[in-house]
Structure formats: structure tokens, C-alpha cells
């Protein structure tokens, strides 16, 4: 097949932006702090394999995924860097995870014993990171159980305790003191380990926002997710991050509807004069929130135009009257910039009552991804039929 996609709606990913963002972290972090890039959820919608390669070439040393299958995807693409599975690995997946050299997160004694049993059976050493719950209330053991848990791990022959970590609940909220409380709790744990003479090679806590806030003592790895993709949730941080993703489509139909015409399902929009309506082949099945119906915007002809009527599964309509003259095939930007206009995932998140994370991670698997480096298209990905 000579084309890797035929759709006129696609995501552009700027790999230079990914590399630039990692190098910004490299610049602000101490030399002995390693960077793990969170590439779960298909690298927050950007494409896990290609983003991982770019991040590793820019100085990241580790990758983080939510579950085993995401790790396998990276290994099958010949990525050899250490991969930490953030989530729980169910018993039936342990052996497979080991065969792909994935690192486990542990926080439960029974689970740890299961991992050790499998490791013994296959004659390998399982690498684990112990998760400590300092206030996220999700995965992790309470700080006061850390020492005894570590003694249990150390009694197991086929398990190597490579890391210890925690996760913050409010690192992006500069007005909350809860973050400092979590930092203090984790630093206390690390201090206690020092006092007990327990050395654990990797000690980590910071996600993007915490890494931007800096100053975590005794840690030597950060887990950067959202900022890899250009989002800076700590406004005054001393980094210049670049958005890595544009979501684009094209006009597939253009018509002037007379005053009083209904547009889209439910007739929630009626033209108030003769209006030029453009149909765009992207919809909620691609990750455009249906809540953008009658409130969202797009950019066409270098100006912002409103989404009118309900967003459909595969299409939406724009009132492009102010942007005329336009033609079928003209570019439409849903996320990104055109001329001096810009629409960010944050703007869409604000309009729809969610967060930028959700907007980008929901961009659908049927959208082709086009990867650019130094201004040139270097590869494409189409999950519908690419190998
Ligand atoms: C355990 C863990 N570490 C790191 C991250 C990255 O967080 P962020 O995208 O805020 O940098 C996540 C994402 O939710 C996570 O679950």
C-alpha cells in the first residue's frame, strides 16, 4: 500500500518539541537526577513508541507505563530502556512482564510473594519499585510499614528492590500545603532508610509539576509526563516548554444555509442569517468532546470560528461566515495554531469541565499520527492498518 492513511484528519507530533522539553528538564535538574518519561496512554495521545525514542535520545533514561501491555508495546518496538509499570500487575501477567524485562511496582506483601514465586520459577531476578502512599490514597503502603516491607523484600532471593517512590496529589496547586506535607513524609521515609543503612538505588516522587517546583531532597529520578508534551502547570517555572501536538482536519463540505436552517442532531443550532457552514470530518469518536457542541472553536483561514450544532460521532460543523472565502480541502485546526491564532488542549478542557490530560489522552486511535523532525515528516502511524 503506498499511502499509510487516506483520512484528511490527523495529529501532527513535533518530535523536536518533545526533545526540547526533555532538554529543558535536563537543564534544571541536577546532574545525578535521571528522567523517567511517562508514556502511558499512548504517550498521552502522542504515540508511545515514537515519543519514547525521541525522549530517550534527548536524555531520558527510563520510561513509565500504566500496565504490562503498554510495556510490551515498547519492547516489541525494540526499546531497551528500563520500563517501570506504575500500576498493579495481576498474577496472570507476572511471568510475561518478566519475560519482557518490565519493572514492577509493589505495595502488597502477597503480591510481592507472587512475583518472587514466578521469578524463582523462571530463574530470573524481578526488579521492583516499592510504592509508598504519602497522601494520594491510591496505590502504596503507609510510610510506617516501609522498613518492615523492605526487610521482607530483602529476604526474597529473586527480587531486587531497585526503587522506592511516591506520587503527589496536589503538586500543580501552588496554594495547597498538602504537597509540602507529602514531600516531608517521603523525605522522612528516605531519611529513615539512611539511618537504617538501607540503600535503594532509585528514589523518586516528582511528576512534572513537582519536578518544576524542584528541591526534593534525596531523590534521584523524576517521572515527567504532561510536561514532556509541552504543558507547564507551574506558571513561573524556569523552563520554556513547547506544545508537541496539533490536531488538524480539512473542510469536506461548504454551503451557505439560509436564515432559519437547522444544523446537526437535535437542531440545537439555527442559522440567524444566511450563514456559511463548513462540515469537518472529525467527531466525538476521535476525542472531540461532545460538550463542545455550540461552544467550541476551531481555526480556519487564520481566524477562530465557532462549532455550531451538536458534535457528531465523525463530523462537526463550523460557522465559517467570517472566514470566507474558503474552499473544500482548506485546513482546519482543532488543537494548535494557524496564523497568529491558537487553541490549546487547556482551552478545550476549560470549556468542557475537565483537564488537558483528558483532552489529549482521549484523542482517538483512528486518528493517523504524523511525526515531524526538523520540519520534515519522518514517519506516520495509522493504527487502522499499519503493521
Ligand atoms: C505514578 C505516576 N508518575 C508520574 C506520572 C506523570 O505525571 P504528570 O503527567 O503530571 O507529569 C503519572 C501520571 O499520572 C503517574 O501516575
PDB file of N, CA, C and O in Angstrom, residues 43-84:
ATOM      1  N   UNK A  43       1.541   7.605  25.210  1.00  0.00           N
ATOM      2  CA  UNK A  43       2.275   8.864  25.400  1.00  0.00           C
ATOM      3  C   UNK A  43       1.301  10.043  25.356  1.00  0.00           C
ATOM      4  O   UNK A  43       1.457  10.992  24.582  1.00  0.00           O
ATOM      5  N   UNK A  44       0.299   9.949  26.232  1.00  0.00           N
ATOM      6  CA  UNK A  44      -0.716  10.997  26.375  1.00  0.00           C
ATOM      7  C   UNK A  44      -1.298  11.378  25.003  1.00  0.00           C
ATOM      8  O   UNK A  44      -1.514  12.546  24.687  1.00  0.00           O
ATOM      9  N   UNK A  45      -1.522  10.316  24.201  1.00  0.00           N
ATOM     10  CA  UNK A  45      -2.163  10.538  22.898  1.00  0.00           C
ATOM     11  C   UNK A  45      -1.193  10.849  21.779  1.00  0.00           C
ATOM     12  O   UNK A  45      -1.589  10.921  20.614  1.00  0.00           O
ATOM     13  N   UNK A  46       0.087  11.011  22.099  1.00  0.00           N
ATOM     14  CA  UNK A  46       1.046  11.443  21.077  1.00  0.00           C
ATOM     15  C   UNK A  46       1.671  10.266  20.320  1.00  0.00           C
ATOM     16  O   UNK A  46       2.258  10.461  19.255  1.00  0.00           O
ATOM     17  N   UNK A  47       1.571   9.070  20.886  1.00  0.00           N
ATOM     18  CA  UNK A  47       2.175   7.893  20.240  1.00  0.00           C
ATOM     19  C   UNK A  47       3.356   7.398  21.039  1.00  0.00           C
ATOM     20  O   UNK A  47       4.431   8.002  21.027  1.00  0.00           O
ATOM     21  N   UNK A  48       3.171   6.245  21.713  1.00  0.00           N
ATOM     22  CA  UNK A  48       4.138   5.820  22.724  1.00  0.00           C
ATOM     23  C   UNK A  48       5.517   5.486  22.156  1.00  0.00           C
ATOM     24  O   UNK A  48       6.533   5.879  22.721  1.00  0.00           O
ATOM     25  N   UNK A  49       5.557   4.751  21.065  1.00  0.00           N
ATOM     26  CA  UNK A  49       6.858   4.283  20.577  1.00  0.00           C
ATOM     27  C   UNK A  49       7.707   5.456  20.089  1.00  0.00           C
ATOM     28  O   UNK A  49       8.865   5.626  20.506  1.00  0.00           O
ATOM     29  N   UNK A  50       7.136   6.274  19.234  1.00  0.00           N
ATOM     30  CA  UNK A  50       7.929   7.358  18.645  1.00  0.00           C
ATOM     31  C   UNK A  50       8.340   8.377  19.698  1.00  0.00           C
ATOM     32  O   UNK A  50       9.481   8.856  19.704  1.00  0.00           O
ATOM     33  N   UNK A  51       7.415   8.686  20.605  1.00  0.00           N
ATOM     34  CA  UNK A  51       7.754   9.628  21.671  1.00  0.00           C
ATOM     35  C   UNK A  51       8.850   9.051  22.564  1.00  0.00           C
ATOM     36  O   UNK A  51       9.796   9.751  22.949  1.00  0.00           O
ATOM     37  N   UNK A  52       8.762   7.759  22.877  1.00  0.00           N
ATOM     38  CA  UNK A  52       9.783   7.152  23.741  1.00  0.00           C
ATOM     39  C   UNK A  52      11.157   7.285  23.105  1.00  0.00           C
ATOM     40  O   UNK A  52      12.132   7.646  23.774  1.00  0.00           O
ATOM     41  N   UNK A  53      11.236   6.989  21.806  1.00  0.00           N
ATOM     42  CA  UNK A  53      12.537   7.072  21.130  1.00  0.00           C
ATOM     43  C   UNK A  53      13.082   8.492  21.179  1.00  0.00           C
ATOM     44  O   UNK A  53      14.270   8.714  21.451  1.00  0.00           O
ATOM     45  N   UNK A  54      12.200   9.462  20.941  1.00  0.00           N
ATOM     46  CA  UNK A  54      12.648  10.869  20.954  1.00  0.00           C
ATOM     47  C   UNK A  54      13.102  11.271  22.356  1.00  0.00           C
ATOM     48  O   UNK A  54      14.146  11.909  22.534  1.00  0.00           O
ATOM     49  N   UNK A  55      12.318  10.857  23.361  1.00  0.00           N
ATOM     50  CA  UNK A  55      12.645  11.245  24.738  1.00  0.00           C
ATOM     51  C   UNK A  55      13.959  10.614  25.178  1.00  0.00           C
ATOM     52  O   UNK A  55      14.791  11.256  25.837  1.00  0.00           O
ATOM     53  N   UNK A  56      14.159   9.355  24.804  1.00  0.00           N
ATOM     54  CA  UNK A  56      15.404   8.674  25.192  1.00  0.00           C
ATOM     55  C   UNK A  56      16.599   9.328  24.503  1.00  0.00           C
ATOM     56  O   UNK A  56      17.653   9.523  25.117  1.00  0.00           O
ATOM     57  N   UNK A  57      16.395   9.728  23.239  1.00  0.00           N
ATOM     58  CA  UNK A  57      17.544  10.344  22.550  1.00  0.00           C
ATOM     59  C   UNK A  57      17.824  11.742  23.115  1.00  0.00           C
ATOM     60  O   UNK A  57      18.929  12.258  22.968  1.00  0.00           O
ATOM     61  N   UNK A  58      16.843  12.330  23.782  1.00  0.00           N
ATOM     62  CA  UNK A  58      17.048  13.671  24.353  1.00  0.00           C
ATOM     63  C   UNK A  58      17.576  13.630  25.788  1.00  0.00           C
ATOM     64  O   UNK A  58      17.751  14.675  26.410  1.00  0.00           O
ATOM     65  N   UNK A  59      17.781  12.433  26.333  1.00  0.00           N
ATOM     66  CA  UNK A  59      18.388  12.392  27.668  1.00  0.00           C
ATOM     67  C   UNK A  59      17.561  11.709  28.735  1.00  0.00           C
ATOM     68  O   UNK A  59      18.013  11.605  29.883  1.00  0.00           O
ATOM     69  N   UNK A  60      16.347  11.244  28.392  1.00  0.00           N
ATOM     70  CA  UNK A  60      15.598  10.462  29.385  1.00  0.00           C
ATOM     71  C   UNK A  60      16.267   9.085  29.480  1.00  0.00           C
ATOM     72  O   UNK A  60      16.857   8.606  28.503  1.00  0.00           O
ATOM     73  N   UNK A  61      16.170   8.466  30.656  1.00  0.00           N
ATOM     74  CA  UNK A  61      16.808   7.156  30.812  1.00  0.00           C
ATOM     75  C   UNK A  61      15.795   6.046  31.045  1.00  0.00           C
ATOM     76  O   UNK A  61      16.090   4.876  30.822  1.00  0.00           O
ATOM     77  N   UNK A  62      14.607   6.396  31.528  1.00  0.00           N
ATOM     78  CA  UNK A  62      13.608   5.390  31.883  1.00  0.00           C
ATOM     79  C   UNK A  62      12.267   5.764  31.249  1.00  0.00           C
ATOM     80  O   UNK A  62      12.024   6.939  30.937  1.00  0.00           O
ATOM     81  N   UNK A  63      11.396   4.771  31.145  1.00  0.00           N
ATOM     82  CA  UNK A  63      10.035   5.013  30.651  1.00  0.00           C
ATOM     83  C   UNK A  63       9.046   4.486  31.678  1.00  0.00           C
ATOM     84  O   UNK A  63       9.367   3.537  32.414  1.00  0.00           O
ATOM     85  N   UNK A  64       7.868   5.090  31.713  1.00  0.00           N
ATOM     86  CA  UNK A  64       6.842   4.632  32.652  1.00  0.00           C
ATOM     87  C   UNK A  64       5.543   4.364  31.915  1.00  0.00           C
ATOM     88  O   UNK A  64       5.132   5.152  31.054  1.00  0.00           O
ATOM     89  N   UNK A  65       4.930   3.222  32.243  1.00  0.00           N
ATOM     90  CA  UNK A  65       3.657   2.856  31.620  1.00  0.00           C
ATOM     91  C   UNK A  65       2.669   2.492  32.727  1.00  0.00           C
ATOM     92  O   UNK A  65       3.063   2.259  33.872  1.00  0.00           O
ATOM     93  N   UNK A  66       1.397   2.413  32.355  1.00  0.00           N
ATOM     94  CA  UNK A  66       0.387   2.122  33.376  1.00  0.00           C
ATOM     95  C   UNK A  66       0.259   0.622  33.618  1.00  0.00           C
ATOM     96  O   UNK A  66       0.007   0.194  34.738  1.00  0.00           O
ATOM     97  N   UNK A  67       0.380  -0.157  32.559  1.00  0.00           N
ATOM     98  CA  UNK A  67       0.198  -1.605  32.717  1.00  0.00           C
ATOM     99  C   UNK A  67       1.071  -2.372  31.732  1.00  0.00           C
ATOM    100  O   UNK A  67       1.686  -1.775  30.830  1.00  0.00           O
ATOM    101  N   UNK A  68       1.111  -3.682  31.926  1.00  0.00           N
ATOM    102  CA  UNK A  68       2.067  -4.535  31.223  1.00  0.00           C
ATOM    103  C   UNK A  68       1.961  -4.429  29.699  1.00  0.00           C
ATOM    104  O   UNK A  68       2.971  -4.328  28.997  1.00  0.00           O
ATOM    105  N   UNK A  69       0.754  -4.424  29.171  1.00  0.00           N
ATOM    106  CA  UNK A  69       0.606  -4.401  27.709  1.00  0.00           C
ATOM    107  C   UNK A  69       1.284  -3.174  27.100  1.00  0.00           C
ATOM    108  O   UNK A  69       1.853  -3.254  26.011  1.00  0.00           O
ATOM    109  N   UNK A  70       1.209  -2.047  27.808  1.00  0.00           N
ATOM    110  CA  UNK A  70       1.874  -0.845  27.279  1.00  0.00           C
ATOM    111  C   UNK A  70       3.394  -1.036  27.252  1.00  0.00           C
ATOM    112  O   UNK A  70       4.070  -0.540  26.358  1.00  0.00           O
ATOM    113  N   UNK A  71       3.895  -1.765  28.227  1.00  0.00           N
ATOM    114  CA  UNK A  71       5.334  -2.049  28.249  1.00  0.00           C
ATOM    115  C   UNK A  71       5.729  -2.989  27.116  1.00  0.00           C
ATOM    116  O   UNK A  71       6.755  -2.811  26.451  1.00  0.00           O
ATOM    117  N   UNK A  72       4.877  -3.989  26.862  1.00  0.00           N
ATOM    118  CA  UNK A  72       5.162  -4.944  25.780  1.00  0.00           C
ATOM    119  C   UNK A  72       5.223  -4.200  24.441  1.00  0.00           C
ATOM    120  O   UNK A  72       6.090  -4.453  23.604  1.00  0.00           O
ATOM    121  N   UNK A  73       4.304  -3.257  24.260  1.00  0.00           N
ATOM    122  CA  UNK A  73       4.300  -2.482  23.006  1.00  0.00           C
ATOM    123  C   UNK A  73       5.679  -1.839  22.770  1.00  0.00           C
ATOM    124  O   UNK A  73       6.212  -1.856  21.665  1.00  0.00           O
ATOM    125  N   UNK A  74       6.256  -1.296  23.823  1.00  0.00           N
ATOM    126  CA  UNK A  74       7.561  -0.636  23.686  1.00  0.00           C
ATOM    127  C   UNK A  74       8.666  -1.655  23.421  1.00  0.00           C
ATOM    128  O   UNK A  74       9.536  -1.442  22.569  1.00  0.00           O
ATOM    129  N   UNK A  75       8.624  -2.770  24.132  1.00  0.00           N
ATOM    130  CA  UNK A  75       9.648  -3.804  23.924  1.00  0.00           C
ATOM    131  C   UNK A  75       9.562  -4.368  22.504  1.00  0.00           C
ATOM    132  O   UNK A  75      10.576  -4.637  21.878  1.00  0.00           O
ATOM    133  N   UNK A  76       8.336  -4.519  22.016  1.00  0.00           N
ATOM    134  CA  UNK A  76       8.203  -5.078  20.663  1.00  0.00           C
ATOM    135  C   UNK A  76       8.727  -4.111  19.618  1.00  0.00           C
ATOM    136  O   UNK A  76       9.015  -4.500  18.495  1.00  0.00           O
ATOM    137  N   UNK A  77       8.855  -2.858  19.997  1.00  0.00           N
ATOM    138  CA  UNK A  77       9.451  -1.858  19.087  1.00  0.00           C
ATOM    139  C   UNK A  77      10.960  -1.760  19.339  1.00  0.00           C
ATOM    140  O   UNK A  77      11.595  -0.794  18.937  1.00  0.00           O
ATOM    141  N   UNK A  78      11.493  -2.755  20.018  1.00  0.00           N
ATOM    142  CA  UNK A  78      12.956  -2.851  20.262  1.00  0.00           C
ATOM    143  C   UNK A  78      13.474  -1.775  21.222  1.00  0.00           C
ATOM    144  O   UNK A  78      14.648  -1.428  21.185  1.00  0.00           O
ATOM    145  N   UNK A  79      12.614  -1.225  22.055  1.00  0.00           N
ATOM    146  CA  UNK A  79      13.073  -0.231  23.033  1.00  0.00           C
ATOM    147  C   UNK A  79      13.638  -0.990  24.237  1.00  0.00           C
ATOM    148  O   UNK A  79      12.957  -1.834  24.825  1.00  0.00           O
ATOM    149  N   UNK A  80      14.861  -0.688  24.578  1.00  0.00           N
ATOM    150  CA  UNK A  80      15.580  -1.468  25.591  1.00  0.00           C
ATOM    151  C   UNK A  80      15.680  -0.749  26.944  1.00  0.00           C
ATOM    152  O   UNK A  80      16.162  -1.326  27.915  1.00  0.00           O
ATOM    153  N   UNK A  81      15.284   0.491  26.998  1.00  0.00           N
ATOM    154  CA  UNK A  81      15.418   1.261  28.247  1.00  0.00           C
ATOM    155  C   UNK A  81      14.589   0.612  29.365  1.00  0.00           C
ATOM    156  O   UNK A  81      13.611  -0.082  29.084  1.00  0.00           O
ATOM    157  N   UNK A  82      14.958   0.859  30.618  1.00  0.00           N
ATOM    158  CA  UNK A  82      14.142   0.331  31.723  1.00  0.00           C
ATOM    159  C   UNK A  82      12.715   0.886  31.676  1.00  0.00           C
ATOM    160  O   UNK A  82      12.531   2.082  31.417  1.00  0.00           O
ATOM    161  N   UNK A  83      11.759   0.004  31.885  1.00  0.00           N
ATOM    162  CA  UNK A  83      10.337   0.416  31.844  1.00  0.00           C
ATOM    163  C   UNK A  83       9.685   0.057  33.173  1.00  0.00           C
ATOM    164  O   UNK A  83       9.638  -1.120  33.551  1.00  0.00           O
ATOM    165  N   UNK A  84       9.197   1.060  33.851  1.00  0.00           N
ATOM    166  CA  UNK A  84       8.501   0.837  35.121  1.00  0.00           C
ATOM    167  C   UNK A  84       6.993   0.785  34.872  1.00  0.00           C
ATOM    168  O   UNK A  84       6.433   1.695  34.237  1.00  0.00           O
TER     169      UNK A  84
END
